[in-house]
XYZ file of C-alpha atoms in Angstrom:
575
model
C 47.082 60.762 68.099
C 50.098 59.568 65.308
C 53.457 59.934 65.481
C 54.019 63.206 64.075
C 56.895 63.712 61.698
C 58.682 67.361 62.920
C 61.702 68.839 61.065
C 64.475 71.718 62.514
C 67.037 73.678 60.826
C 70.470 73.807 62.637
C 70.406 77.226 63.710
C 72.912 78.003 66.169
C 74.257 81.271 66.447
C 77.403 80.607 69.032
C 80.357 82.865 70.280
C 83.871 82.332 70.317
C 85.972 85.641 71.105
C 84.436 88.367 69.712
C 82.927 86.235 66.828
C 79.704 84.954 66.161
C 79.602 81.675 63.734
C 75.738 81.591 62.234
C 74.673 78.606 60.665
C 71.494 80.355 59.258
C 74.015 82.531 56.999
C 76.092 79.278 56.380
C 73.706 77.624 55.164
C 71.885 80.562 52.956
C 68.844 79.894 54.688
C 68.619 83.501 55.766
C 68.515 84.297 52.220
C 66.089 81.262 50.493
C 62.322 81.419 51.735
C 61.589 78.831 49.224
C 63.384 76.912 51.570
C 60.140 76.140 53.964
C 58.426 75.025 50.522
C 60.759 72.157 50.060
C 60.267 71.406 53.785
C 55.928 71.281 53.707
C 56.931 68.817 50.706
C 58.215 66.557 53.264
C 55.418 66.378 55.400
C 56.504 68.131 58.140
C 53.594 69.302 60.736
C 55.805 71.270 63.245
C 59.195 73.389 62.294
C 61.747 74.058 64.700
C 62.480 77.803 64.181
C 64.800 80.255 64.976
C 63.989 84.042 65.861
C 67.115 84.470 68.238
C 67.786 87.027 70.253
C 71.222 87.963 68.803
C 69.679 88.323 65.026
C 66.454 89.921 65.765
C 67.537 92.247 68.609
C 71.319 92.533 69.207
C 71.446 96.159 70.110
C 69.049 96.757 73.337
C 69.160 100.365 72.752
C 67.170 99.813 69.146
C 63.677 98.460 68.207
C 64.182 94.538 66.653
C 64.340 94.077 63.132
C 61.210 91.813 62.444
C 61.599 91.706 58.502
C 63.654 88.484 58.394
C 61.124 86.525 61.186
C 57.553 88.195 59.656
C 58.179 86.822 56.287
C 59.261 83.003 57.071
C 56.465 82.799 59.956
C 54.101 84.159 58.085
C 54.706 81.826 54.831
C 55.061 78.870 57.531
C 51.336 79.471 58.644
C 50.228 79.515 55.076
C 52.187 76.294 54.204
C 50.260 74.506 57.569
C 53.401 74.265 59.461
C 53.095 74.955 63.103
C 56.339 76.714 64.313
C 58.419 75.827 67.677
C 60.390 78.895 68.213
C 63.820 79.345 69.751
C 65.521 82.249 70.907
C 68.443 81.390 71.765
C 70.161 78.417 70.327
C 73.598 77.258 71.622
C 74.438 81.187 72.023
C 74.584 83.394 75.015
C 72.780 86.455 73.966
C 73.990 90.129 71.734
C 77.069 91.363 72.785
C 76.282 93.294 75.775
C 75.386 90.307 78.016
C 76.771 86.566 78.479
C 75.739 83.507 80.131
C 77.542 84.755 83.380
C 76.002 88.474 83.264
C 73.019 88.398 86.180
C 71.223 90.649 83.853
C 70.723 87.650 80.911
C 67.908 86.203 82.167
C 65.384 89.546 82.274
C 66.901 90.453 78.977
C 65.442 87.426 77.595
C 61.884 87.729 79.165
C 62.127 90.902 77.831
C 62.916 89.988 74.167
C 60.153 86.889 74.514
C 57.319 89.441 75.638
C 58.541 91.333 72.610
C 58.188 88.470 70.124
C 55.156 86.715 71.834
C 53.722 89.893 71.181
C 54.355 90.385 67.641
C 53.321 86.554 66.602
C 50.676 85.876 69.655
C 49.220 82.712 67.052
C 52.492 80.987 68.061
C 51.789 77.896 70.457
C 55.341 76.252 71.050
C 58.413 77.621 72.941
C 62.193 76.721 73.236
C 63.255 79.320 74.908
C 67.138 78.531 74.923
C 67.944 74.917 73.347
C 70.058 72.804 74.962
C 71.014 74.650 78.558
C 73.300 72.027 80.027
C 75.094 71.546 76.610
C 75.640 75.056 75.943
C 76.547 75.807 79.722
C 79.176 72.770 79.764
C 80.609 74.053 76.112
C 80.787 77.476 77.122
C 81.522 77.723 81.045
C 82.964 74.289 81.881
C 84.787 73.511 78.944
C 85.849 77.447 78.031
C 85.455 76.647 74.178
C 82.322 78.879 73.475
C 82.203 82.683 75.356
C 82.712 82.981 77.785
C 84.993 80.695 77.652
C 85.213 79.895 81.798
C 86.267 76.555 82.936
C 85.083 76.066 86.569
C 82.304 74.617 88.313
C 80.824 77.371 89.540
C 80.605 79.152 86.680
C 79.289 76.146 84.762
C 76.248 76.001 87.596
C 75.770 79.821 87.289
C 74.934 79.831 83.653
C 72.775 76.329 84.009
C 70.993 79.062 86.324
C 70.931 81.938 84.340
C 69.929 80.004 81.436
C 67.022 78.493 83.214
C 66.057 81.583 85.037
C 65.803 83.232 81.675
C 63.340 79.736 80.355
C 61.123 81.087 83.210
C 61.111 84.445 82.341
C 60.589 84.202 78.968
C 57.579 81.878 79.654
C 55.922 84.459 81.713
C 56.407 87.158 79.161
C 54.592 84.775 76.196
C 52.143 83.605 78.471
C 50.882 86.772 79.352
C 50.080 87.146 76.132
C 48.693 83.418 75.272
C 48.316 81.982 78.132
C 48.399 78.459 76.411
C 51.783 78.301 74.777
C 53.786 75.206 75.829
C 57.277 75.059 76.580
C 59.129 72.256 74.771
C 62.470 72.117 76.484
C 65.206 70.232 74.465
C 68.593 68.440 76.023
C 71.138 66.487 74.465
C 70.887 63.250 76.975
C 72.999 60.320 77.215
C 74.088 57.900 79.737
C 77.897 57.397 81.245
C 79.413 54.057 82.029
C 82.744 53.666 84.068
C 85.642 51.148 85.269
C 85.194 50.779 88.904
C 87.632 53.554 89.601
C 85.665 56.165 88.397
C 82.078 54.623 89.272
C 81.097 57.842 91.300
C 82.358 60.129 88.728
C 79.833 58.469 86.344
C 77.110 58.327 88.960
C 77.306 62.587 89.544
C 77.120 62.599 85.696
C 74.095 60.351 85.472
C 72.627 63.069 88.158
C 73.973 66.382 86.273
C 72.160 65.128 82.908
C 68.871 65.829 84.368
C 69.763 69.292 85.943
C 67.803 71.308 83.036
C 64.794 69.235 83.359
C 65.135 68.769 87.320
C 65.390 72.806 87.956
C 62.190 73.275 85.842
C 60.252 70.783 87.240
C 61.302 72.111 90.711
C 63.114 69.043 91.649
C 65.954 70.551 93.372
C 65.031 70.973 96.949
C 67.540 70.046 99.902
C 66.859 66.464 98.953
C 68.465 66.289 95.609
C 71.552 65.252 94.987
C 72.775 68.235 92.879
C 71.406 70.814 96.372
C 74.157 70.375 98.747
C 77.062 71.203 96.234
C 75.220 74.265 94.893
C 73.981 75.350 98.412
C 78.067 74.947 98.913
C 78.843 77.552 95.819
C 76.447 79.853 96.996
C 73.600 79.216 95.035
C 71.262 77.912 97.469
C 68.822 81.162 97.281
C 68.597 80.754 93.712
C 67.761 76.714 93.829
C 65.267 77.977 96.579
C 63.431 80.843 94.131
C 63.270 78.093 90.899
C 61.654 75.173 92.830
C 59.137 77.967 94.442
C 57.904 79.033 91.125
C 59.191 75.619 89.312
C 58.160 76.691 84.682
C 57.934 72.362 83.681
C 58.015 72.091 79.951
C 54.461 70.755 78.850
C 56.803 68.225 76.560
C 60.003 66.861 77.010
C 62.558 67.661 74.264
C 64.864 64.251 73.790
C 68.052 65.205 71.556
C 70.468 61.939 71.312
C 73.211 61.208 69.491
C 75.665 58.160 68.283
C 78.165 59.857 70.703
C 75.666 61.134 73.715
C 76.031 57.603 75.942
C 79.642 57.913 77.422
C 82.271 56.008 78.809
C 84.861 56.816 81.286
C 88.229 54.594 81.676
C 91.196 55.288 84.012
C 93.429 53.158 81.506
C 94.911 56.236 79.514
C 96.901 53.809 77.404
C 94.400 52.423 75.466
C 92.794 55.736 74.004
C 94.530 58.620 72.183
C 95.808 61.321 73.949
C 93.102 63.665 72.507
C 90.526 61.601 74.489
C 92.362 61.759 77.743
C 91.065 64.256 80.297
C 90.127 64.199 84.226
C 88.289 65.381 87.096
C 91.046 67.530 88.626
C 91.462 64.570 90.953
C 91.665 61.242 88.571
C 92.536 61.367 84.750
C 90.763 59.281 82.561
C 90.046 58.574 79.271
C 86.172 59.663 77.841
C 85.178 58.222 74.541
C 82.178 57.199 73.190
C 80.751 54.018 74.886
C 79.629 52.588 71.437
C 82.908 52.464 70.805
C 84.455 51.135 74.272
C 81.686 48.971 75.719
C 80.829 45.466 74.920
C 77.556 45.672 75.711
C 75.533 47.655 73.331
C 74.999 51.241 75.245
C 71.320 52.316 76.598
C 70.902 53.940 73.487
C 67.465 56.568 72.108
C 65.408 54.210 73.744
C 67.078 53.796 76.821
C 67.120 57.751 77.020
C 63.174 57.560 76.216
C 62.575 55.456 78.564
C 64.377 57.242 81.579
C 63.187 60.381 80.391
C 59.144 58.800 80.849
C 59.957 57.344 83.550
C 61.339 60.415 85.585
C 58.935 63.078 84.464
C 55.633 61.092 82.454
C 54.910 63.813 80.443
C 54.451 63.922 76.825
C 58.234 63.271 74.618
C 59.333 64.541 71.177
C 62.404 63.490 69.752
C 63.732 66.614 68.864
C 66.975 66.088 66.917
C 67.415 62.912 64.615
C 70.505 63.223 62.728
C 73.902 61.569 62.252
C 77.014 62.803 59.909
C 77.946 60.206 58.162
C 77.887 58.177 54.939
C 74.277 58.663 53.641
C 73.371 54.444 53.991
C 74.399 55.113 57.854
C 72.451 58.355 57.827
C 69.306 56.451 56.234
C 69.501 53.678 59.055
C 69.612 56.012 62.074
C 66.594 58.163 60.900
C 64.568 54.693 60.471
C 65.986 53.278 63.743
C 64.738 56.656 65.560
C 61.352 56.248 63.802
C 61.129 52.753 64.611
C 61.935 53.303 68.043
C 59.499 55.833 68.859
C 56.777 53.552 67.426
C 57.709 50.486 69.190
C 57.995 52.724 73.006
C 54.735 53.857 71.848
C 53.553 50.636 71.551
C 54.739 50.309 75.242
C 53.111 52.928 76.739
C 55.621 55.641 76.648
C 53.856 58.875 75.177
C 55.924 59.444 71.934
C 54.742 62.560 70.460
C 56.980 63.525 67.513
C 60.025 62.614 65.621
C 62.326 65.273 64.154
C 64.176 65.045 61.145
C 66.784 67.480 62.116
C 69.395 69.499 60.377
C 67.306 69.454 57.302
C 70.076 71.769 55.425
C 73.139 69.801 57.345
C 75.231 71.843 59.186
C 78.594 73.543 59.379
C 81.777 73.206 61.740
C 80.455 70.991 64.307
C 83.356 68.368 63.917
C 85.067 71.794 65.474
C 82.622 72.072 68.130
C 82.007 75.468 66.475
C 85.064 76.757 67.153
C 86.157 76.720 63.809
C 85.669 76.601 60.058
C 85.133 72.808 60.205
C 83.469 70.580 57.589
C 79.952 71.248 55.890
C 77.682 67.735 56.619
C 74.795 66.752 54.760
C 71.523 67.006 56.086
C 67.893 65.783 54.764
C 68.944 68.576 51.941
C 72.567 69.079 50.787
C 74.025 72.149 50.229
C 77.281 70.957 47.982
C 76.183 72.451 44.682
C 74.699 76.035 46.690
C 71.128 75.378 46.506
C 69.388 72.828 48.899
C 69.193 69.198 47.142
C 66.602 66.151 48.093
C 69.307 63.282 49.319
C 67.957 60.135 50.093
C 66.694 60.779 53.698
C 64.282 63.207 51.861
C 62.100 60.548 50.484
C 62.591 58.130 53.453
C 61.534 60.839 56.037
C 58.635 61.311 53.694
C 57.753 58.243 53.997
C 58.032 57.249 57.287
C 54.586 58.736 58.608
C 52.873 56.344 55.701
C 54.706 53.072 56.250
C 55.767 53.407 52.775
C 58.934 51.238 51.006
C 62.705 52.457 52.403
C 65.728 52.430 50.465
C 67.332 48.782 50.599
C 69.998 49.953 52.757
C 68.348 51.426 55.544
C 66.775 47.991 56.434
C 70.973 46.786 57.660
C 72.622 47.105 60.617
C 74.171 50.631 61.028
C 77.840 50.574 62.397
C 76.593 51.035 65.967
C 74.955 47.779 65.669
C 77.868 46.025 64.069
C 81.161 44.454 65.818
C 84.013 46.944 64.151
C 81.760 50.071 66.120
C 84.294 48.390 68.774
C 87.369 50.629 68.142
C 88.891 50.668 72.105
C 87.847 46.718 72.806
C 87.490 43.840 71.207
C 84.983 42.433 69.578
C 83.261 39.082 70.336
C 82.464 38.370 66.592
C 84.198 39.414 62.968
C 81.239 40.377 61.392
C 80.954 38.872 57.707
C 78.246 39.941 55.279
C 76.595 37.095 53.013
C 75.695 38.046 49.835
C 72.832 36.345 49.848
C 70.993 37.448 52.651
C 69.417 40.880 51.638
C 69.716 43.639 48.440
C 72.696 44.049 46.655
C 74.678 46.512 45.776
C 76.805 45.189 41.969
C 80.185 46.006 41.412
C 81.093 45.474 37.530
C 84.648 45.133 36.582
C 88.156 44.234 38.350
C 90.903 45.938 39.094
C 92.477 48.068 42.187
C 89.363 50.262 41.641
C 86.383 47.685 41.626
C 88.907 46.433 45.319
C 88.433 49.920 46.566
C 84.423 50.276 45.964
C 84.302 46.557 47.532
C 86.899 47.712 50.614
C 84.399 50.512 51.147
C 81.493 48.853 50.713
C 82.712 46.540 53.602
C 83.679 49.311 55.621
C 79.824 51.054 55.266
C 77.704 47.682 55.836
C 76.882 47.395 52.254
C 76.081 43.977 50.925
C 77.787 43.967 47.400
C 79.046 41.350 44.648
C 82.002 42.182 42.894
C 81.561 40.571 38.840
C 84.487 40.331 36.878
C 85.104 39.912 32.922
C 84.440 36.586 33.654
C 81.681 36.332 35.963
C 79.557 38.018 32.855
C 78.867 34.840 31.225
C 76.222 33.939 33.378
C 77.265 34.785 37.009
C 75.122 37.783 36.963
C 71.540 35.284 36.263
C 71.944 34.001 39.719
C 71.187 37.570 41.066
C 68.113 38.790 39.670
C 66.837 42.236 40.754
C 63.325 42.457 40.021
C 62.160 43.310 43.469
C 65.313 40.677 44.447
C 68.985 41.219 45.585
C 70.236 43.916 42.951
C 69.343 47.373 44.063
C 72.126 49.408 42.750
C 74.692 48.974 39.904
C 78.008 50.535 39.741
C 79.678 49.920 36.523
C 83.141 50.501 36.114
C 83.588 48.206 32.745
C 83.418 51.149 30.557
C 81.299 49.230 27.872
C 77.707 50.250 27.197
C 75.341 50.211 30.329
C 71.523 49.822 28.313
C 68.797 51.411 30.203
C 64.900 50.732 29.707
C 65.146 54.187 27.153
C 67.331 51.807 25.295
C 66.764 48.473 25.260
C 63.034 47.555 24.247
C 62.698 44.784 27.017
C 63.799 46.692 29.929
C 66.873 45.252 31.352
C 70.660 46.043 31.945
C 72.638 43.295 29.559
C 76.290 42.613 29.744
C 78.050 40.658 27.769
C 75.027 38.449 27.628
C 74.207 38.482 31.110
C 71.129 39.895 32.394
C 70.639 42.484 35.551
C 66.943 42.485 35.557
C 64.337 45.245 35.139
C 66.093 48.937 35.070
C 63.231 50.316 37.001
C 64.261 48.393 39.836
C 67.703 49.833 40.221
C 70.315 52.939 40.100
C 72.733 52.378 37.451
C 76.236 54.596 37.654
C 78.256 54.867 35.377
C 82.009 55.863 35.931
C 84.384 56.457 33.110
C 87.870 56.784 33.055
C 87.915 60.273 30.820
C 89.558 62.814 32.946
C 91.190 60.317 35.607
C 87.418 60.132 37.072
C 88.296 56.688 38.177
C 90.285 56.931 41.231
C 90.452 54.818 44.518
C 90.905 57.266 47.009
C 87.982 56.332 49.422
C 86.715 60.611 49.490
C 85.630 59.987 45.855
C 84.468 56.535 46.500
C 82.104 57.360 49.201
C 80.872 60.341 47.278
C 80.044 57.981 44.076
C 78.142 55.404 46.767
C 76.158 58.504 47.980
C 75.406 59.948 44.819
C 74.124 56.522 43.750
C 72.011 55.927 46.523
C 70.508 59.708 46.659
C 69.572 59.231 42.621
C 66.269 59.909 41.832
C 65.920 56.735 41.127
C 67.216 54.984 44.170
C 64.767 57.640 46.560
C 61.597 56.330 44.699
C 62.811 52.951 44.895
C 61.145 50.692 42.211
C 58.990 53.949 40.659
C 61.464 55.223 38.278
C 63.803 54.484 35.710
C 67.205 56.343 34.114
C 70.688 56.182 35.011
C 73.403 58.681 36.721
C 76.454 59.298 34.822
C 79.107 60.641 36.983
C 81.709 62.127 34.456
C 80.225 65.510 35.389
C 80.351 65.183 39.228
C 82.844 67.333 41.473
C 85.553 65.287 43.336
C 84.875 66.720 46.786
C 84.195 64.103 49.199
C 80.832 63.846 50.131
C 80.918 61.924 53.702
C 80.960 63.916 57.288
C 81.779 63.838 61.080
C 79.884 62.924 63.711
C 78.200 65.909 65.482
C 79.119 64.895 68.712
């Protein structure tokens, strides 16, 4: 069986006070069908999908409203794309019930049975996404509703969250008795100094509590048993590992920030990273940035996640906020490294190219307007457009030519990731060693592309007034170093449409062939130029999403930025 390519929209609906933040209105998905047109183009052969509970159903007294859900599932079984559906997705239910109300769990089941029976064709299940993220967010942490901050409460609406998995499961399998449950959780590894090493170890256990409850793993012999039994709980523990629901695939979501690290010496890390145990404060930060040693990492959590279970893995969310070169190399990396466990034994099912219309707020945690971040489509202009991961997801099924920059190191794999210890190395980047990205022109704003370039792993030459007379013949791009030209010189950029033999001249210089490369050119009408690194990234992105640059070597034109909004065009990470 191949590696399947899969695809998700970010579709939580989440609750803070009495309002509800839904990122399938944000991103005017609920209103564009033609959306799941754009996503067959990709290649996609399974969708992740949401018919949640609070859209469909949020009154219990009134029959759902099925109009929104009959006419996407219906087109999605005409394009050939199987759908995983959710029902509830980082949320804890319509108003009248929480994650704390003993009555959310058979409200669920109920609402499944109802939607299992209205699409009975539909094979895959995620019942509620994420249960020990959305039960640490909102009863641990108190920044989603509930909005409780104890242990106990945190445990109780793990439970009711996985009580309600089960009972949902029994509703849709009475109706098709073979649909599969494909349980997602964000998983990630913690690291410690010696004085919290047994704070780290009960977090190593507590990452595995979805999984562990559904599989019936927690008997009186697991680690988690005693300390529940303790709060009361033991009765329930008893009734899940008696009739145990274990997802028929294991749902891996990992990101840049999922692998932690936990350090007792406050003064090294901003106060907004300083937090505790009620007993010892400490500092918790992202190990990529704190640790030396490169952190466990997707694989590591593919591996532990075979290992402990051995039954079939997707990879459920693939997605980082970022500059779109650092976005490009994480989706390859994830691809890569589900092929390459494959080729170890570890049964890789699927790869997901997740948040394919970006998302909104999370650099909030939801609880708040936030920032809008690109996904596979972006959403800055109001209607969903192809960036660059579009063609490289594409592609990634076939084996088929990546953009230039998604073959080098992304910042997790390069020294200045290190931002709470120091690095071993100062990385430097020779020009020579890979595809280039051409800087034409001096000046404070030809320093500012450079600076940036530097800052987003982008091998670049910067060529001067002078460097035209013949510097530019030493770096030939026909299938060579050039990918990308950035031309701040003002003078007359000739394209292929213009210059009978095909190639970008300067001064007497030659680029090479203009199919080869994206050409953008900035002008200095209107103050366009500016060094502010918001509009710098944004140029970098817009040059590496150009039609051009996603069919790399296939087409030919150039991008001409005078017309392009200022708005930066970078994001946070999710996590």
């Amino acid at each position: 069986m191949p590696l399947e390519l899969w695809g998700g929209v970010e579709c939580t609906v989440n609750r803070t006070g009495d309002h509800y933040r839904d990122q399938t209105k944000l991103s005017g998905h609920e209103e564009r069908l033609s959306d799941l047109d754009l996503f067959a183009d990709l290649g996609v052969k399974a969708l992740r999908y949401p018919i949640l509970w609070e859209r469909t159903m949020p009154d219990p007294a009134a029959a759902p409203d099925w109009r929104w859900p009959d006419a996407r599932l219906h087109r999605m079984r005409a394009l050939g794309i199987r759908p995983i559906a959710g029902l509830v997705h980082h949320g804890s239910g319509p108003r009248h019930t929480s994650l704390l109300d003993d009555g959310f769990a058979t409200g669920l089941g109920h609402y499944a049975g109802l939607v299992a029976a209205r699409y009975p064709w539909v094979a895959a299940w995620t019942p509620v996404n994420e249960p020990l993220t959305t039960a640490r967010f909102a009863a641990l942490y108190g920044h989603w509703y509930p909005h409780a901050q104890d242990a106990r409460a945190f445990w109780c609406a793990l439970l009711n969250q996985i009580d309600g998995t089960r009972a949902a499961m029994r509703a849709i399998r009475r109706i098709n008795p073979a649909a599969r449950l494909i349980q997602t959780e964000d998983i990630g590894h913690t690291s410690a100094t010696a004085p919290l090493e047994q704070q780290a170890a009960f977090d190593n256990v507590r990452r595995w509590a979805s999984w562990d409850l559904l599989f019936g793993r927690v008997t009186p012999d697991h680690p988690l048993h005693g300390a529940l039994a303790r709060m009361g709980l033991g009765d329930r523990l008893r009734r899940i590992a008696y009739d145990p629901c274990p997802p028929d695939v294991i749902g891996v979501n990992h990101y840049l920030t999922s692998d932690r690290f936990l350090d007792h010496r406050l003064d090294r890390y901003p106060a907004r990273l300083h937090g505790g145990n009620g007993t010892v404060a400490y500092a918790d930060t992202e190990a990529v940035r704190a640790v030396r040693a490169q952190p466990p990492g997707l694989a590591g959590a593919l591996r532990d996640s075979w290992q402990r279970y051995g039954v079939p893995i997707a990879v459920t969310e693939v997605h980082n906020g970022s500059t779109r070169d650092e976005q490009l190399r994480w989706a390859a990396e994830g691809w890569d490294m589900a092929v390459a466990l494959r080729a170890e034994g570890v049964d890789v099912r699927a790869v997901t190219a997740w948040s394919l219309l970006g998302s909104h707020g999370w650099n909030t945690l939801l609880t708040g307007e936030g920032k809008y971040e690109p996904g596979v489509f972006d959403l800055a202009t109001g209607t969903p457009q192809p960036t660059a991961l579009a063609e490289l997801w594409r592609g990634l099924p076939h084996g088929a030519l990546r953009h230039p920059v998604a073959d080098e190191p992304g910042w997790w794999r390069r020294p200045e990731r290190l931002l709470y210890a120091r690095p071993d190395t100062v990385p430097t980047m020779a020009v020579e060693d890979g595809p280039m990205l051409a800087i034409l022109g001096g000046g404070e704003v030809a320093n500012a592309f450079a600076r940036v370039c530097v800052l987003r792993g982008l091998r670049h030459v910067v060529l001067t007034d002078r460097a035209w007379d013949g510097e530019l013949d030493g770096h030939p791009s026909d299938g060579g170093t050039i990918w990308g030209v950035i031309d701040l010189t003002g003078r007359t950029c000739c394209m292929a449409s213009g210059d009978e033999d095909g190639m970008v001249r300067h001064a007497g210089s030659t680029l090479g062939d203009a199919q080869s490369m994206a050409v953008l050119r900035l002008s200095a009408h209107g103050g366009l130029l500016r060094c502010d690194t918001d509009f710098v990234n944004a140029q970098i992105d817009m040059l590496i999403d150009s039609d051009r640059t996603c069919a790399w070597r296939r087409g030919g034109g150039s991008i001409n930025a005078a017309d392009e909004p200022d708005g930066p065009r970078q994001s946070v990470v999710r996590r």
